[in-house]
Amino acid sequence: MKKIIENDFSRIDLNLLTVFLVLYREGSVTSAAEVLHLGQPAVSGALKRLRKMFNDPLFVRSARGMLPTPRADALMTHVQPLMENLHGVMFGAQEFSPATAKHTFRIGMSDWSEHWLMPGLLPDIAEEAPGVGLHVIAADPFQVRRLLEEDAVDIAVSLNKPSTGEIVSQPVMKMEMTTLWSPQQIPHKGPLSINDFIAYEHLMVSYRESNHSEIDRQLLSQGLQRRVRYVTPNFSTFPLMLKAMPVFATVPQGLARRWQQHFDLRSSVTPVAYPAFTLCIMRHKRRAQDPALNWMMARLVQAMQRF
């Protein structure tokens, strides 16, 4: 690519190029003035500046009107497509065509969100947009804002995150927690009472290495406690552990439903006052008008609302 010489381009007025295109097409100063809604003196003045800029008469008078010079013909060949492309870039609507797009979206989410959403979402994406790939990046609620700020992910699914600074958070839905167990390990049909709940050990997810959660605080307020046998930052091993041991796991309701489609697990409303949480989709403000990301966001919302 040739080096752009700023001093040369500083002499160019795009309005003059517009006048040039209309003069070339109309072949008359009078007609060009009418098309451009300008006075004839203004068009004549623009033509004078064009002649000086290109060091060429550009148009000469004849019985058939203003005839272009060879220099004007050469300019028209190159300037018209450039101006059409520039118009499209500046004023054309941005579009994203899923059927033909070649794109990979980096989606930040926790492992439970991936278990819940991706088995339904990925086949839909593959059918609608065969050239689109998804790259899931682990993002617990304490990491997601930083990952968006650092442009490590394009979009994220997270919990209870208000919009702050440059990060926009759109609430999508609320979800409850559900307690799961294997009927082969715990012979209880449900629903669970609070005494049932504390009678067995528990599996627990903690993103900050704590072995206490809101459930434990609620139990403590009633003078009760449970024993947490296993703490992990991931949900993925829970179905196998539930099948192997007499333990409870309290997980988001969407994840519980997904697991119950594939594992012989029973469920119950958690018998502890545990507030519903809000699921949000988050992205950076600078991507607000990105048509590709808007399409991906709509597909995520659609997948979440199928719950």
Coordinates of C-alpha atoms in Angstrom, one line a residue:
M1 CA 0.0 0.0 0.0
K2 CA 1.4 3.4 -1.0
K3 CA 2.1 5.8 1.8
I4 CA -0.7 8.3 2.4
I5 CA 0.7 11.8 2.1
E6 CA -1.3 13.9 4.6
N7 CA -0.4 17.2 3.0
D8 CA -1.8 16.1 -0.4
F9 CA -5.1 14.9 1.1
S10 CA -5.5 18.0 3.2
R11 CA -6.2 19.9 -0.1
I12 CA -9.1 17.6 -1.1
D13 CA -12.6 18.6 -0.4
L14 CA -15.1 15.7 -0.8
N15 CA -17.7 18.2 -1.8
L16 CA -15.6 19.0 -4.9
L17 CA -15.5 15.4 -5.9
T18 CA -19.3 15.2 -5.6
V19 CA -19.6 18.3 -7.9
F20 CA -17.1 16.6 -10.3
L21 CA -19.3 13.4 -10.5
V22 CA -22.5 15.3 -11.1
L23 CA -20.9 17.6 -13.7
Y24 CA -19.5 14.5 -15.5
R25 CA -23.0 12.9 -15.5
E26 CA -25.0 16.0 -16.4
G27 CA -22.6 17.7 -18.9
S28 CA -23.9 21.1 -17.8
V29 CA -23.2 23.6 -15.0
T30 CA -26.9 24.6 -15.0
S31 CA -28.1 21.0 -14.7
A32 CA -25.5 20.1 -12.1
A33 CA -26.5 23.2 -10.0
E34 CA -30.2 22.0 -10.1
V35 CA -29.3 18.4 -9.1
L36 CA -27.1 19.7 -6.2
H37 CA -29.5 22.4 -5.1
L38 CA -26.7 25.0 -5.5
G39 CA -26.5 28.2 -7.4
Q40 CA -24.6 28.3 -10.8
P41 CA -21.9 30.5 -9.4
A42 CA -21.2 28.0 -6.6
V43 CA -20.9 25.1 -9.2
S44 CA -18.7 27.3 -11.4
G45 CA -16.5 28.1 -8.4
A46 CA -16.2 24.4 -7.5
L47 CA -15.2 23.6 -11.1
K48 CA -12.5 26.3 -10.9
R49 CA -11.1 24.7 -7.8
L50 CA -11.2 21.3 -9.4
R51 CA -9.3 22.5 -12.4
K52 CA -6.6 23.9 -10.1
M53 CA -6.5 20.8 -7.9
F54 CA -6.0 18.4 -10.9
N55 CA -4.1 20.9 -13.1
D56 CA -6.4 20.1 -16.0
P57 CA -9.5 21.8 -17.6
L58 CA -11.5 18.6 -16.9
F59 CA -14.5 19.9 -19.0
V60 CA -14.5 22.0 -22.2
R61 CA -17.5 23.7 -23.7
S62 CA -18.9 22.5 -27.0
A63 CA -22.2 22.5 -28.9
R64 CA -23.1 19.3 -27.1
G65 CA -22.4 20.7 -23.7
M66 CA -19.5 20.3 -21.3
L67 CA -17.2 17.5 -22.7
P68 CA -14.8 15.7 -20.3
T69 CA -11.1 15.7 -21.0
P70 CA -9.1 12.5 -21.0
R71 CA -8.0 13.4 -17.5
A72 CA -11.7 13.7 -16.4
D73 CA -12.5 10.3 -18.0
A74 CA -9.6 8.7 -16.1
L75 CA -10.7 10.3 -12.9
M76 CA -14.3 9.2 -13.3
T77 CA -13.1 5.6 -13.8
H78 CA -11.4 5.6 -10.4
V79 CA -13.3 8.3 -8.3
Q80 CA -16.9 7.0 -8.8
P81 CA -16.3 3.5 -7.3
L82 CA -14.3 5.1 -4.5
M83 CA -17.1 7.5 -3.7
E84 CA -19.7 4.7 -3.9
N85 CA -17.6 2.5 -1.5
L86 CA -17.1 5.5 0.9
H87 CA -20.8 6.1 0.9
G88 CA -21.5 2.5 1.7
V89 CA -19.0 2.6 4.6
M90 CA -20.3 5.8 6.1
F91 CA -24.0 5.4 5.6
G92 CA -24.7 1.8 4.7
A93 CA -26.3 -0.4 7.4
Q94 CA -23.9 -2.9 9.0
E95 CA -25.0 -6.4 8.5
F96 CA -24.2 -9.9 9.7
S97 CA -25.1 -12.8 7.6
P98 CA -25.1 -16.0 9.7
A99 CA -25.4 -18.4 6.8
T100 CA -22.1 -17.1 5.2
A101 CA -20.2 -15.7 8.1
K102 CA -16.8 -17.1 9.2
H103 CA -16.5 -16.0 12.8
T104 CA -15.6 -17.3 16.3
F105 CA -17.2 -15.8 19.3
R106 CA -15.4 -15.8 22.7
I107 CA -18.1 -16.4 25.3
G108 CA -17.3 -16.0 29.0
M109 CA -19.4 -18.2 31.3
S110 CA -19.1 -20.5 34.3
D111 CA -19.1 -24.3 33.8
W112 CA -22.7 -24.7 35.0
S113 CA -23.9 -22.1 32.4
E114 CA -22.0 -24.1 29.8
H115 CA -23.6 -27.4 30.9
W116 CA -27.0 -25.7 30.9
L117 CA -26.9 -23.7 27.7
M118 CA -24.5 -25.2 25.2
P119 CA -26.2 -28.6 24.5
G120 CA -29.2 -26.7 23.2
L121 CA -27.5 -23.7 21.7
L122 CA -24.6 -25.2 19.8
P123 CA -26.7 -27.4 17.4
D124 CA -28.9 -24.3 16.6
I125 CA -25.8 -22.3 15.8
A126 CA -24.3 -25.0 13.7
E127 CA -27.5 -25.2 11.6
E128 CA -28.1 -21.5 11.2
A129 CA -24.5 -20.4 11.0
P130 CA -22.2 -23.3 9.9
G131 CA -19.2 -21.1 9.7
V132 CA -19.5 -19.7 13.2
G133 CA -17.6 -21.2 16.1
L134 CA -17.9 -20.7 19.8
H135 CA -15.0 -20.5 22.2
V136 CA -16.1 -20.7 25.8
I137 CA -13.7 -19.1 28.3
A138 CA -14.1 -19.9 32.0
A139 CA -15.5 -16.9 33.7
D140 CA -16.9 -17.1 37.2
P141 CA -18.9 -14.0 38.6
F142 CA -15.7 -12.5 40.1
Q143 CA -13.7 -12.7 36.8
V144 CA -16.2 -11.7 34.1
R145 CA -16.0 -7.9 34.3
R146 CA -12.2 -8.0 34.1
L147 CA -12.3 -10.3 31.1
L148 CA -14.6 -8.0 29.2
E149 CA -12.5 -4.9 30.1
E150 CA -9.4 -6.7 28.9
D151 CA -11.1 -7.8 25.7
A152 CA -10.4 -11.5 26.6
V153 CA -14.1 -12.3 25.8
D154 CA -16.6 -10.8 23.4
I155 CA -19.7 -11.4 25.6
A156 CA -20.5 -13.1 28.9
V157 CA -23.2 -14.8 30.8
S158 CA -23.1 -14.1 34.5
L159 CA -25.1 -13.5 37.7
N160 CA -26.5 -10.3 39.4
K161 CA -24.1 -7.9 37.7
P162 CA -25.2 -4.3 37.3
S163 CA -23.9 -2.1 34.5
T164 CA -20.9 -0.1 35.6
G165 CA -18.3 1.9 33.8
E166 CA -17.9 0.6 30.2
I167 CA -19.5 -2.7 30.9
V168 CA -23.2 -3.1 30.0
S169 CA -25.2 -5.8 31.8
Q170 CA -28.6 -6.8 30.5
P171 CA -30.8 -8.8 32.9
V172 CA -32.5 -11.8 31.1
M173 CA -34.1 -14.0 33.6
K174 CA -34.4 -15.2 37.2
M175 CA -33.6 -18.7 38.4
E176 CA -34.0 -20.6 41.7
M177 CA -31.7 -23.2 43.2
T178 CA -32.6 -26.9 43.4
T179 CA -31.3 -29.7 45.5
L180 CA -30.4 -33.0 43.8
W181 CA -29.6 -36.5 45.0
S182 CA -29.4 -40.1 43.7
P183 CA -32.3 -42.3 44.9
Q184 CA -29.9 -45.2 44.9
Q185 CA -27.8 -43.4 47.6
I186 CA -30.5 -41.5 49.5
P187 CA -33.9 -43.3 49.6
H188 CA -36.1 -40.2 49.7
K189 CA -38.8 -39.3 47.2
G190 CA -38.9 -35.6 48.2
P191 CA -39.8 -32.9 48.8
L192 CA -37.1 -32.4 51.4
S193 CA -37.7 -31.0 54.8
I194 CA -35.0 -29.0 56.5
N195 CA -34.2 -32.0 58.8
D196 CA -33.8 -34.2 55.7
F197 CA -31.5 -31.6 54.2
I198 CA -29.1 -31.6 57.1
A199 CA -29.2 -35.3 57.6
Y200 CA -26.7 -36.0 54.8
E201 CA -23.5 -34.4 53.6
H202 CA -23.3 -31.9 50.8
L203 CA -21.2 -31.0 47.7
M204 CA -20.6 -27.3 47.2
V205 CA -19.2 -25.0 44.6
S206 CA -17.2 -22.0 45.8
Y207 CA -15.4 -19.6 43.6
R208 CA -13.4 -18.1 46.5
E209 CA -12.4 -21.2 48.3
S210 CA -14.9 -20.7 51.1
N211 CA -16.7 -23.7 52.6
H212 CA -19.7 -21.6 53.6
S213 CA -22.5 -20.0 51.5
E214 CA -25.8 -18.3 51.9
I215 CA -27.4 -21.6 52.6
D216 CA -25.1 -22.1 55.6
R217 CA -25.8 -18.5 56.8
Q218 CA -29.6 -19.2 56.6
L219 CA -29.2 -22.5 58.5
L220 CA -27.1 -20.8 61.2
S221 CA -29.8 -18.2 61.7
Q222 CA -32.0 -21.1 62.7
G223 CA -29.4 -22.7 64.9
L224 CA -28.7 -25.5 62.3
Q225 CA -25.8 -26.5 60.2
R226 CA -24.9 -28.9 57.5
R227 CA -21.7 -30.8 56.8
V228 CA -20.0 -29.9 53.5
R229 CA -18.0 -33.0 52.4
Y230 CA -16.6 -31.5 49.2
V231 CA -15.8 -28.0 47.9
T232 CA -14.9 -27.3 44.3
P233 CA -14.9 -24.3 41.9
N234 CA -16.7 -26.5 39.3
F235 CA -20.0 -28.3 39.0
S236 CA -19.0 -30.8 36.4
T237 CA -18.2 -33.8 38.7
F238 CA -21.4 -33.5 40.8
P239 CA -23.6 -36.1 38.8
L240 CA -20.9 -38.8 39.1
M241 CA -20.4 -38.0 42.8
L242 CA -24.1 -38.0 43.5
K243 CA -24.3 -41.5 41.9
A244 CA -21.4 -42.7 44.0
M245 CA -22.2 -41.3 47.5
P246 CA -25.2 -40.4 49.8
V247 CA -24.8 -36.6 49.4
F248 CA -26.9 -33.6 48.3
A249 CA -25.9 -31.0 45.8
T250 CA -27.7 -27.7 45.5
V251 CA -27.4 -26.3 42.0
P252 CA -29.0 -23.7 39.7
Q253 CA -32.4 -25.0 38.5
G254 CA -31.6 -24.9 34.8
L255 CA -28.5 -27.1 35.5
A256 CA -30.6 -29.5 37.6
R257 CA -33.1 -29.9 34.8
R258 CA -30.4 -30.6 32.3
W259 CA -28.8 -33.2 34.5
Q260 CA -32.1 -35.0 35.2
Q261 CA -32.5 -35.5 31.5
H262 CA -29.4 -37.7 31.5
F263 CA -28.9 -39.0 35.0
D264 CA -31.3 -40.8 37.4
L265 CA -31.5 -38.0 40.0
R266 CA -34.3 -36.7 42.1
S267 CA -34.8 -33.0 42.9
S268 CA -36.5 -30.9 45.5
V269 CA -37.0 -27.2 46.3
T270 CA -34.2 -26.4 48.6
P271 CA -35.8 -26.2 52.1
V272 CA -33.8 -23.1 53.0
A273 CA -34.7 -19.5 52.2
Y274 CA -32.4 -18.9 49.3
P275 CA -33.2 -15.9 47.1
A276 CA -33.6 -16.3 43.3
F277 CA -30.7 -14.9 41.3
T278 CA -30.7 -12.9 38.1
L279 CA -28.9 -14.1 35.0
C280 CA -27.4 -11.3 32.8
I281 CA -25.7 -11.0 29.5
M282 CA -22.7 -8.6 29.6
R283 CA -20.6 -6.9 27.0
H284 CA -18.4 -3.8 26.5
K285 CA -20.0 -0.5 25.4
R286 CA -17.8 -0.2 22.4
R287 CA -19.4 -3.3 20.9
A288 CA -23.0 -2.0 21.3
Q289 CA -23.4 -1.5 17.5
D290 CA -21.6 -4.7 16.5
P291 CA -24.1 -6.6 14.3
A292 CA -22.3 -10.0 14.7
L293 CA -22.3 -9.6 18.5
N294 CA -25.9 -8.4 18.5
W295 CA -26.8 -11.6 16.6
M296 CA -24.9 -13.8 19.2
M297 CA -26.6 -11.9 22.1
A298 CA -30.0 -12.6 20.6
R299 CA -29.2 -16.3 20.3
L300 CA -28.0 -16.5 23.9
V301 CA -31.1 -14.7 25.2
Q302 CA -33.3 -17.1 23.1
A303 CA -31.5 -20.1 24.6
M304 CA -31.8 -18.8 28.1
Q305 CA -35.5 -18.0 27.8
R306 CA -36.2 -21.6 26.7
F307 CA -35.7 -22.6 30.3

